[in-house]
């Protein structure tokens, strides 16, 4: 699956991103591995040892973000674990109580 090594230039922002999630959610175990591979193949492989995969949308065009990209469409059909596809727009929406 892997097609090469992760460079230091690629690794630094990845490590910073993961550290932010781990620091912000210390109650969770957040395993992370940087690989050089096709995203869908790497994530399906990772799903073999996961309880949940959370991925974002990357849709293109006028409705960017509303239509899932190819990876987030592929994962629910091929992953071993549950997959949650999150739209990045949630940060800008006010919270609405359930049942309202």
Short mmCIF file of N, CA, C and O in Angstrom, two decimals, residues 4-100:
data_model
loop_
_atom_site.label_atom_id
_atom_site.label_comp_id
_atom_site.label_asym_id
_atom_site.label_seq_id
_atom_site.Cartn_x
_atom_site.Cartn_y
_atom_site.Cartn_z
N UNK A 4 6.08 5.14 -0.60
CA UNK A 4 7.29 5.89 -0.30
C UNK A 4 7.29 6.35 1.15
O UNK A 4 6.36 6.07 1.90
N UNK A 5 8.33 7.06 1.51
CA UNK A 5 8.47 7.53 2.88
C UNK A 5 7.85 8.92 3.04
O UNK A 5 7.84 9.72 2.12
N UNK A 6 7.37 9.20 4.23
CA UNK A 6 6.85 10.52 4.56
C UNK A 6 8.05 11.40 4.86
O UNK A 6 8.91 11.06 5.67
N UNK A 7 8.10 12.57 4.24
CA UNK A 7 9.22 13.49 4.45
C UNK A 7 9.02 14.30 5.73
O UNK A 7 7.91 14.40 6.25
N UNK A 8 10.11 14.87 6.24
CA UNK A 8 10.01 15.73 7.42
C UNK A 8 9.09 16.91 7.16
O UNK A 8 8.34 17.34 8.04
N UNK A 9 9.13 17.46 5.94
CA UNK A 9 8.29 18.60 5.58
C UNK A 9 6.80 18.22 5.66
O UNK A 9 5.97 19.01 6.07
N UNK A 10 6.47 16.99 5.26
CA UNK A 10 5.09 16.50 5.34
C UNK A 10 4.73 16.12 6.78
O UNK A 10 3.59 16.29 7.20
N UNK A 11 5.69 15.61 7.49
CA UNK A 11 5.45 15.07 8.83
C UNK A 11 5.13 16.15 9.87
O UNK A 11 4.28 15.98 10.73
N UNK A 12 5.82 17.30 9.80
CA UNK A 12 5.66 18.35 10.81
C UNK A 12 4.22 18.83 10.93
O UNK A 12 3.67 18.84 12.04
N UNK A 13 3.56 19.27 9.84
CA UNK A 13 2.17 19.73 10.01
C UNK A 13 1.23 18.61 10.47
O UNK A 13 0.27 18.85 11.21
N UNK A 14 1.50 17.39 10.04
CA UNK A 14 0.71 16.24 10.48
C UNK A 14 0.83 16.07 11.99
O UNK A 14 -0.18 15.95 12.69
N UNK A 15 2.07 16.08 12.50
CA UNK A 15 2.28 15.92 13.94
C UNK A 15 1.63 17.04 14.73
O UNK A 15 1.06 16.81 15.80
N UNK A 16 1.69 18.28 14.21
CA UNK A 16 1.07 19.41 14.88
C UNK A 16 -0.45 19.26 14.92
O UNK A 16 -1.09 19.55 15.94
N UNK A 17 -1.04 18.83 13.83
CA UNK A 17 -2.49 18.62 13.78
C UNK A 17 -2.92 17.56 14.78
O UNK A 17 -3.85 17.76 15.56
N UNK A 18 -2.22 16.44 14.79
CA UNK A 18 -2.56 15.35 15.70
C UNK A 18 -2.37 15.78 17.16
O UNK A 18 -3.21 15.50 18.01
N UNK A 19 -1.30 16.51 17.44
CA UNK A 19 -1.05 16.98 18.81
C UNK A 19 -2.19 17.89 19.27
O UNK A 19 -2.62 17.81 20.44
N UNK A 20 -2.69 18.74 18.39
CA UNK A 20 -3.81 19.61 18.74
C UNK A 20 -5.05 18.81 19.12
O UNK A 20 -5.74 19.13 20.10
N UNK A 21 -5.35 17.78 18.34
CA UNK A 21 -6.52 16.94 18.66
C UNK A 21 -6.33 16.19 19.97
O UNK A 21 -7.23 16.09 20.78
N UNK A 22 -5.12 15.66 20.16
CA UNK A 22 -4.86 14.91 21.40
C UNK A 22 -4.91 15.83 22.62
O UNK A 22 -5.44 15.45 23.65
N UNK A 23 -4.35 17.03 22.51
CA UNK A 23 -4.37 17.98 23.62
C UNK A 23 -5.79 18.46 23.91
O UNK A 23 -6.16 18.68 25.06
N UNK A 24 -6.58 18.65 22.87
CA UNK A 24 -7.94 19.13 23.04
C UNK A 24 -8.92 18.08 23.52
O UNK A 24 -10.00 18.39 24.01
N UNK A 25 -8.54 16.81 23.38
CA UNK A 25 -9.43 15.70 23.76
C UNK A 25 -8.63 14.63 24.51
O UNK A 25 -8.50 13.49 24.05
N UNK A 26 -8.10 14.96 25.69
CA UNK A 26 -7.23 14.02 26.40
C UNK A 26 -7.93 12.74 26.84
O UNK A 26 -7.27 11.74 27.11
N UNK A 27 -9.25 12.75 26.88
CA UNK A 27 -10.00 11.56 27.29
C UNK A 27 -10.05 10.51 26.18
O UNK A 27 -10.45 9.38 26.42
N UNK A 28 -9.66 10.88 24.97
CA UNK A 28 -9.70 9.96 23.83
C UNK A 28 -8.32 9.41 23.51
O UNK A 28 -7.32 10.09 23.69
N UNK A 29 -8.30 8.19 23.01
CA UNK A 29 -7.08 7.64 22.43
C UNK A 29 -7.16 7.90 20.94
O UNK A 29 -8.08 7.42 20.27
N UNK A 30 -6.23 8.69 20.42
CA UNK A 30 -6.26 9.08 19.01
C UNK A 30 -4.99 8.57 18.35
O UNK A 30 -3.96 9.24 18.34
N UNK A 31 -5.04 7.36 17.79
CA UNK A 31 -3.87 6.86 17.08
C UNK A 31 -3.75 7.55 15.73
O UNK A 31 -4.75 7.93 15.13
N UNK A 32 -2.54 7.77 15.29
CA UNK A 32 -2.33 8.42 14.00
C UNK A 32 -1.06 7.88 13.36
O UNK A 32 -0.07 7.63 14.04
N UNK A 33 -1.13 7.69 12.06
CA UNK A 33 0.01 7.19 11.31
C UNK A 33 0.04 7.91 9.97
O UNK A 33 -0.97 7.96 9.26
N UNK A 34 1.17 8.49 9.64
CA UNK A 34 1.33 9.14 8.35
C UNK A 34 1.88 8.13 7.36
O UNK A 34 2.87 7.46 7.63
N UNK A 35 1.21 7.98 6.23
CA UNK A 35 1.65 7.05 5.19
C UNK A 35 1.58 7.74 3.83
O UNK A 35 0.83 8.70 3.66
N UNK A 36 2.36 7.24 2.91
CA UNK A 36 2.29 7.71 1.53
C UNK A 36 1.59 6.62 0.75
O UNK A 36 2.16 5.56 0.49
N UNK A 37 0.32 6.85 0.46
CA UNK A 37 -0.50 5.85 -0.23
C UNK A 37 -1.76 6.55 -0.72
O UNK A 37 -2.05 7.69 -0.34
N UNK A 38 -2.54 5.87 -1.53
CA UNK A 38 -3.82 6.42 -1.95
C UNK A 38 -4.69 6.55 -0.71
O UNK A 38 -4.80 5.61 0.09
N UNK A 39 -5.32 7.70 -0.49
CA UNK A 39 -6.09 7.91 0.75
C UNK A 39 -7.15 6.85 1.02
O UNK A 39 -7.27 6.37 2.15
N UNK A 40 -7.91 6.47 0.02
CA UNK A 40 -8.97 5.48 0.24
C UNK A 40 -8.38 4.15 0.67
O UNK A 40 -8.86 3.52 1.62
N UNK A 41 -7.33 3.70 0.00
CA UNK A 41 -6.70 2.42 0.34
C UNK A 41 -6.11 2.46 1.75
O UNK A 41 -6.26 1.51 2.52
N UNK A 42 -5.44 3.56 2.09
CA UNK A 42 -4.83 3.68 3.41
C UNK A 42 -5.88 3.68 4.52
O UNK A 42 -5.70 3.05 5.56
N UNK A 43 -6.99 4.38 4.29
CA UNK A 43 -8.03 4.45 5.30
C UNK A 43 -8.81 3.14 5.44
O UNK A 43 -9.19 2.75 6.55
N UNK A 44 -9.02 2.43 4.35
CA UNK A 44 -9.67 1.11 4.44
C UNK A 44 -8.77 0.17 5.25
O UNK A 44 -9.24 -0.57 6.11
N UNK A 45 -7.47 0.22 4.99
CA UNK A 45 -6.52 -0.60 5.76
C UNK A 45 -6.57 -0.21 7.24
O UNK A 45 -6.60 -1.07 8.11
N UNK A 46 -6.59 1.09 7.53
CA UNK A 46 -6.65 1.55 8.92
C UNK A 46 -7.94 1.12 9.60
O UNK A 46 -7.96 0.89 10.82
N UNK A 47 -9.01 0.98 8.84
CA UNK A 47 -10.30 0.60 9.42
C UNK A 47 -10.28 -0.81 10.01
O UNK A 47 -11.11 -1.14 10.85
N UNK A 48 -9.32 -1.61 9.61
CA UNK A 48 -9.22 -2.98 10.13
C UNK A 48 -8.90 -3.00 11.63
O UNK A 48 -9.20 -3.98 12.31
N UNK A 49 -8.28 -1.92 12.12
CA UNK A 49 -7.90 -1.85 13.54
C UNK A 49 -8.58 -0.69 14.25
O UNK A 49 -8.07 -0.20 15.25
N UNK A 50 -9.70 -0.21 13.72
CA UNK A 50 -10.37 0.95 14.30
C UNK A 50 -11.81 0.63 14.66
O UNK A 50 -12.41 -0.30 14.12
N UNK A 51 -12.35 1.42 15.56
CA UNK A 51 -13.78 1.32 15.88
C UNK A 51 -14.57 2.35 15.08
O UNK A 51 -15.75 2.16 14.83
N UNK A 52 -13.90 3.46 14.70
CA UNK A 52 -14.57 4.54 14.00
C UNK A 52 -13.55 5.31 13.16
O UNK A 52 -12.47 5.61 13.65
N UNK A 53 -13.91 5.60 11.91
CA UNK A 53 -13.13 6.51 11.07
C UNK A 53 -13.97 7.76 10.89
O UNK A 53 -15.14 7.68 10.55
N UNK A 54 -13.37 8.92 11.11
CA UNK A 54 -14.05 10.19 10.88
C UNK A 54 -13.29 10.90 9.78
O UNK A 54 -12.09 11.13 9.89
N UNK A 55 -13.98 11.18 8.69
CA UNK A 55 -13.37 11.87 7.55
C UNK A 55 -14.22 13.07 7.17
O UNK A 55 -15.40 13.14 7.49
N UNK A 56 -13.60 14.02 6.50
CA UNK A 56 -14.32 15.20 6.05
C UNK A 56 -14.70 15.07 4.59
O UNK A 56 -14.26 14.16 3.90
N UNK A 57 -15.52 15.99 4.14
CA UNK A 57 -15.87 16.05 2.72
C UNK A 57 -14.87 16.96 2.03
O UNK A 57 -14.28 17.84 2.64
N UNK A 58 -14.69 16.73 0.77
CA UNK A 58 -13.76 17.57 0.00
C UNK A 58 -14.40 17.96 -1.31
O UNK A 58 -13.74 18.37 -2.24
N UNK A 59 -15.72 17.83 -1.41
CA UNK A 59 -16.43 18.05 -2.65
C UNK A 59 -15.91 19.20 -3.49
O UNK A 59 -15.34 20.14 -2.97
N UNK A 60 -16.09 19.14 -4.78
CA UNK A 60 -15.60 20.15 -5.71
C UNK A 60 -16.78 20.90 -6.33
O UNK A 60 -17.91 20.45 -6.30
N UNK A 61 -16.49 22.04 -6.92
CA UNK A 61 -17.50 22.75 -7.69
C UNK A 61 -18.35 23.70 -6.87
O UNK A 61 -18.01 24.06 -5.75
N UNK A 62 -19.48 24.10 -7.44
CA UNK A 62 -20.34 25.12 -6.85
C UNK A 62 -20.92 24.69 -5.50
O UNK A 62 -21.21 25.51 -4.65
N UNK A 63 -21.11 23.41 -5.31
CA UNK A 63 -21.69 22.91 -4.07
C UNK A 63 -20.60 22.27 -3.21
O UNK A 63 -20.84 21.32 -2.49
N UNK A 64 -19.42 22.83 -3.27
CA UNK A 64 -18.26 22.31 -2.53
C UNK A 64 -18.65 22.01 -1.08
O UNK A 64 -19.23 22.83 -0.40
N UNK A 65 -18.31 20.83 -0.64
CA UNK A 65 -18.59 20.44 0.74
C UNK A 65 -19.95 19.80 0.94
O UNK A 65 -20.14 19.09 1.89
N UNK A 66 -20.88 20.03 0.03
CA UNK A 66 -22.20 19.42 0.17
C UNK A 66 -22.22 18.02 -0.43
O UNK A 66 -22.99 17.17 0.01
N UNK A 67 -21.41 17.81 -1.44
CA UNK A 67 -21.32 16.50 -2.08
C UNK A 67 -20.00 15.87 -1.68
O UNK A 67 -18.95 16.46 -1.89
N UNK A 68 -20.02 14.69 -1.08
CA UNK A 68 -18.78 14.06 -0.64
C UNK A 68 -17.83 13.79 -1.80
O UNK A 68 -18.25 13.54 -2.92
N UNK A 69 -16.54 13.83 -1.50
CA UNK A 69 -15.53 13.49 -2.49
C UNK A 69 -15.44 11.99 -2.66
O UNK A 69 -16.13 11.21 -1.99
N UNK A 70 -14.55 11.56 -3.55
CA UNK A 70 -14.46 10.14 -3.88
C UNK A 70 -14.04 9.28 -2.69
O UNK A 70 -14.52 8.16 -2.53
N UNK A 71 -13.15 9.78 -1.84
CA UNK A 71 -12.70 8.99 -0.69
C UNK A 71 -13.84 8.80 0.31
O UNK A 71 -14.10 7.69 0.76
N UNK A 72 -14.55 9.88 0.64
CA UNK A 72 -15.63 9.74 1.62
C UNK A 72 -16.82 8.96 1.07
O UNK A 72 -17.62 8.41 1.82
N UNK A 73 -16.95 8.85 -0.25
CA UNK A 73 -17.97 7.98 -0.84
C UNK A 73 -17.51 6.52 -0.83
O UNK A 73 -18.32 5.61 -0.69
N UNK A 74 -16.21 6.29 -0.97
CA UNK A 74 -15.65 4.94 -1.02
C UNK A 74 -15.67 4.25 0.34
O UNK A 74 -15.96 3.05 0.44
N UNK A 75 -15.34 4.99 1.39
CA UNK A 75 -15.13 4.39 2.70
C UNK A 75 -16.33 3.67 3.29
O UNK A 75 -16.18 2.56 3.81
N UNK A 76 -17.54 4.22 3.27
CA UNK A 76 -18.66 3.48 3.87
C UNK A 76 -18.90 2.11 3.23
O UNK A 76 -19.36 1.18 3.90
N UNK A 77 -18.57 1.96 1.97
CA UNK A 77 -18.79 0.68 1.28
C UNK A 77 -17.68 -0.33 1.55
O UNK A 77 -17.91 -1.53 1.45
N UNK A 78 -16.47 0.14 1.86
CA UNK A 78 -15.32 -0.76 1.91
C UNK A 78 -14.64 -0.87 3.27
O UNK A 78 -13.82 -1.76 3.46
N UNK A 79 -14.95 0.00 4.21
CA UNK A 79 -14.29 -0.03 5.51
C UNK A 79 -14.86 -1.13 6.38
O UNK A 79 -16.02 -1.51 6.25
N UNK A 80 -14.03 -1.60 7.29
CA UNK A 80 -14.43 -2.65 8.21
C UNK A 80 -15.20 -2.07 9.39
O UNK A 80 -16.09 -2.70 9.92
N UNK A 81 -14.89 -0.83 9.78
CA UNK A 81 -15.54 -0.21 10.94
C UNK A 81 -16.55 0.85 10.48
O UNK A 81 -16.69 1.12 9.30
N UNK A 82 -17.19 1.46 11.44
CA UNK A 82 -18.14 2.54 11.18
C UNK A 82 -17.39 3.76 10.65
O UNK A 82 -16.29 4.07 11.10
N UNK A 83 -18.02 4.46 9.70
CA UNK A 83 -17.42 5.65 9.10
C UNK A 83 -18.38 6.83 9.32
O UNK A 83 -19.56 6.72 9.05
N UNK A 84 -17.83 7.94 9.81
CA UNK A 84 -18.59 9.18 9.95
C UNK A 84 -18.00 10.19 8.97
O UNK A 84 -16.80 10.42 8.99
N UNK A 85 -18.84 10.74 8.12
CA UNK A 85 -18.40 11.77 7.17
C UNK A 85 -18.90 13.10 7.69
O UNK A 85 -20.10 13.35 7.76
N UNK A 86 -17.96 13.96 8.09
CA UNK A 86 -18.30 15.25 8.70
C UNK A 86 -18.09 16.37 7.70
O UNK A 86 -17.05 16.44 7.05
N UNK A 87 -19.07 17.25 7.60
CA UNK A 87 -18.96 18.43 6.77
C UNK A 87 -18.29 19.51 7.61
O UNK A 87 -18.76 19.80 8.71
N UNK A 88 -17.23 20.13 7.13
CA UNK A 88 -16.49 21.13 7.88
C UNK A 88 -17.27 22.37 8.22
O UNK A 88 -16.83 23.19 9.01
N UNK A 89 -18.46 22.55 7.66
CA UNK A 89 -19.26 23.75 7.91
C UNK A 89 -19.86 23.78 9.31
O UNK A 89 -20.37 24.80 9.72
N UNK A 90 -19.81 22.70 10.05
CA UNK A 90 -20.44 22.67 11.36
C UNK A 90 -19.90 23.73 12.29
O UNK A 90 -20.59 24.24 13.15
N UNK A 91 -18.64 24.14 12.13
CA UNK A 91 -18.03 25.12 13.02
C UNK A 91 -18.71 26.48 12.94
O UNK A 91 -18.73 27.23 13.89
N UNK A 92 -19.28 26.79 11.79
CA UNK A 92 -19.84 28.12 11.61
C UNK A 92 -21.34 28.19 11.92
O UNK A 92 -21.92 29.26 11.90
N UNK A 93 -21.95 27.07 12.21
CA UNK A 93 -23.37 27.06 12.50
C UNK A 93 -23.62 27.16 14.00
O UNK A 93 -22.95 26.51 14.78
N UNK A 94 -24.61 27.94 14.41
CA UNK A 94 -24.95 27.97 15.83
C UNK A 94 -25.58 26.63 16.25
O UNK A 94 -26.21 25.96 15.44
N UNK A 95 -25.37 26.27 17.49
CA UNK A 95 -25.95 25.02 18.00
C UNK A 95 -27.46 25.15 18.09
O UNK A 95 -27.99 26.17 18.49
N UNK A 96 -28.16 24.09 17.70
CA UNK A 96 -29.62 24.05 17.79
C UNK A 96 -29.99 22.89 18.68
O UNK A 96 -29.59 21.75 18.43
N UNK A 97 -30.71 23.14 19.77
CA UNK A 97 -31.11 22.04 20.66
C UNK A 97 -31.96 21.02 19.91
O UNK A 97 -32.73 21.38 19.01
N UNK A 98 -31.81 19.77 20.29
CA UNK A 98 -32.62 18.71 19.68
C UNK A 98 -34.09 18.93 20.00
O UNK A 98 -34.44 19.41 21.08
N UNK A 99 -34.94 18.61 19.06
CA UNK A 99 -36.37 18.71 19.27
C UNK A 99 -36.94 20.10 19.03
O UNK A 99 -38.11 20.32 19.26
N UNK A 100 -36.10 21.02 18.60
CA UNK A 100 -36.60 22.39 18.36
C UNK A 100 -37.00 22.53 16.92
O UNK A 100 -36.38 22.06 16.03
#
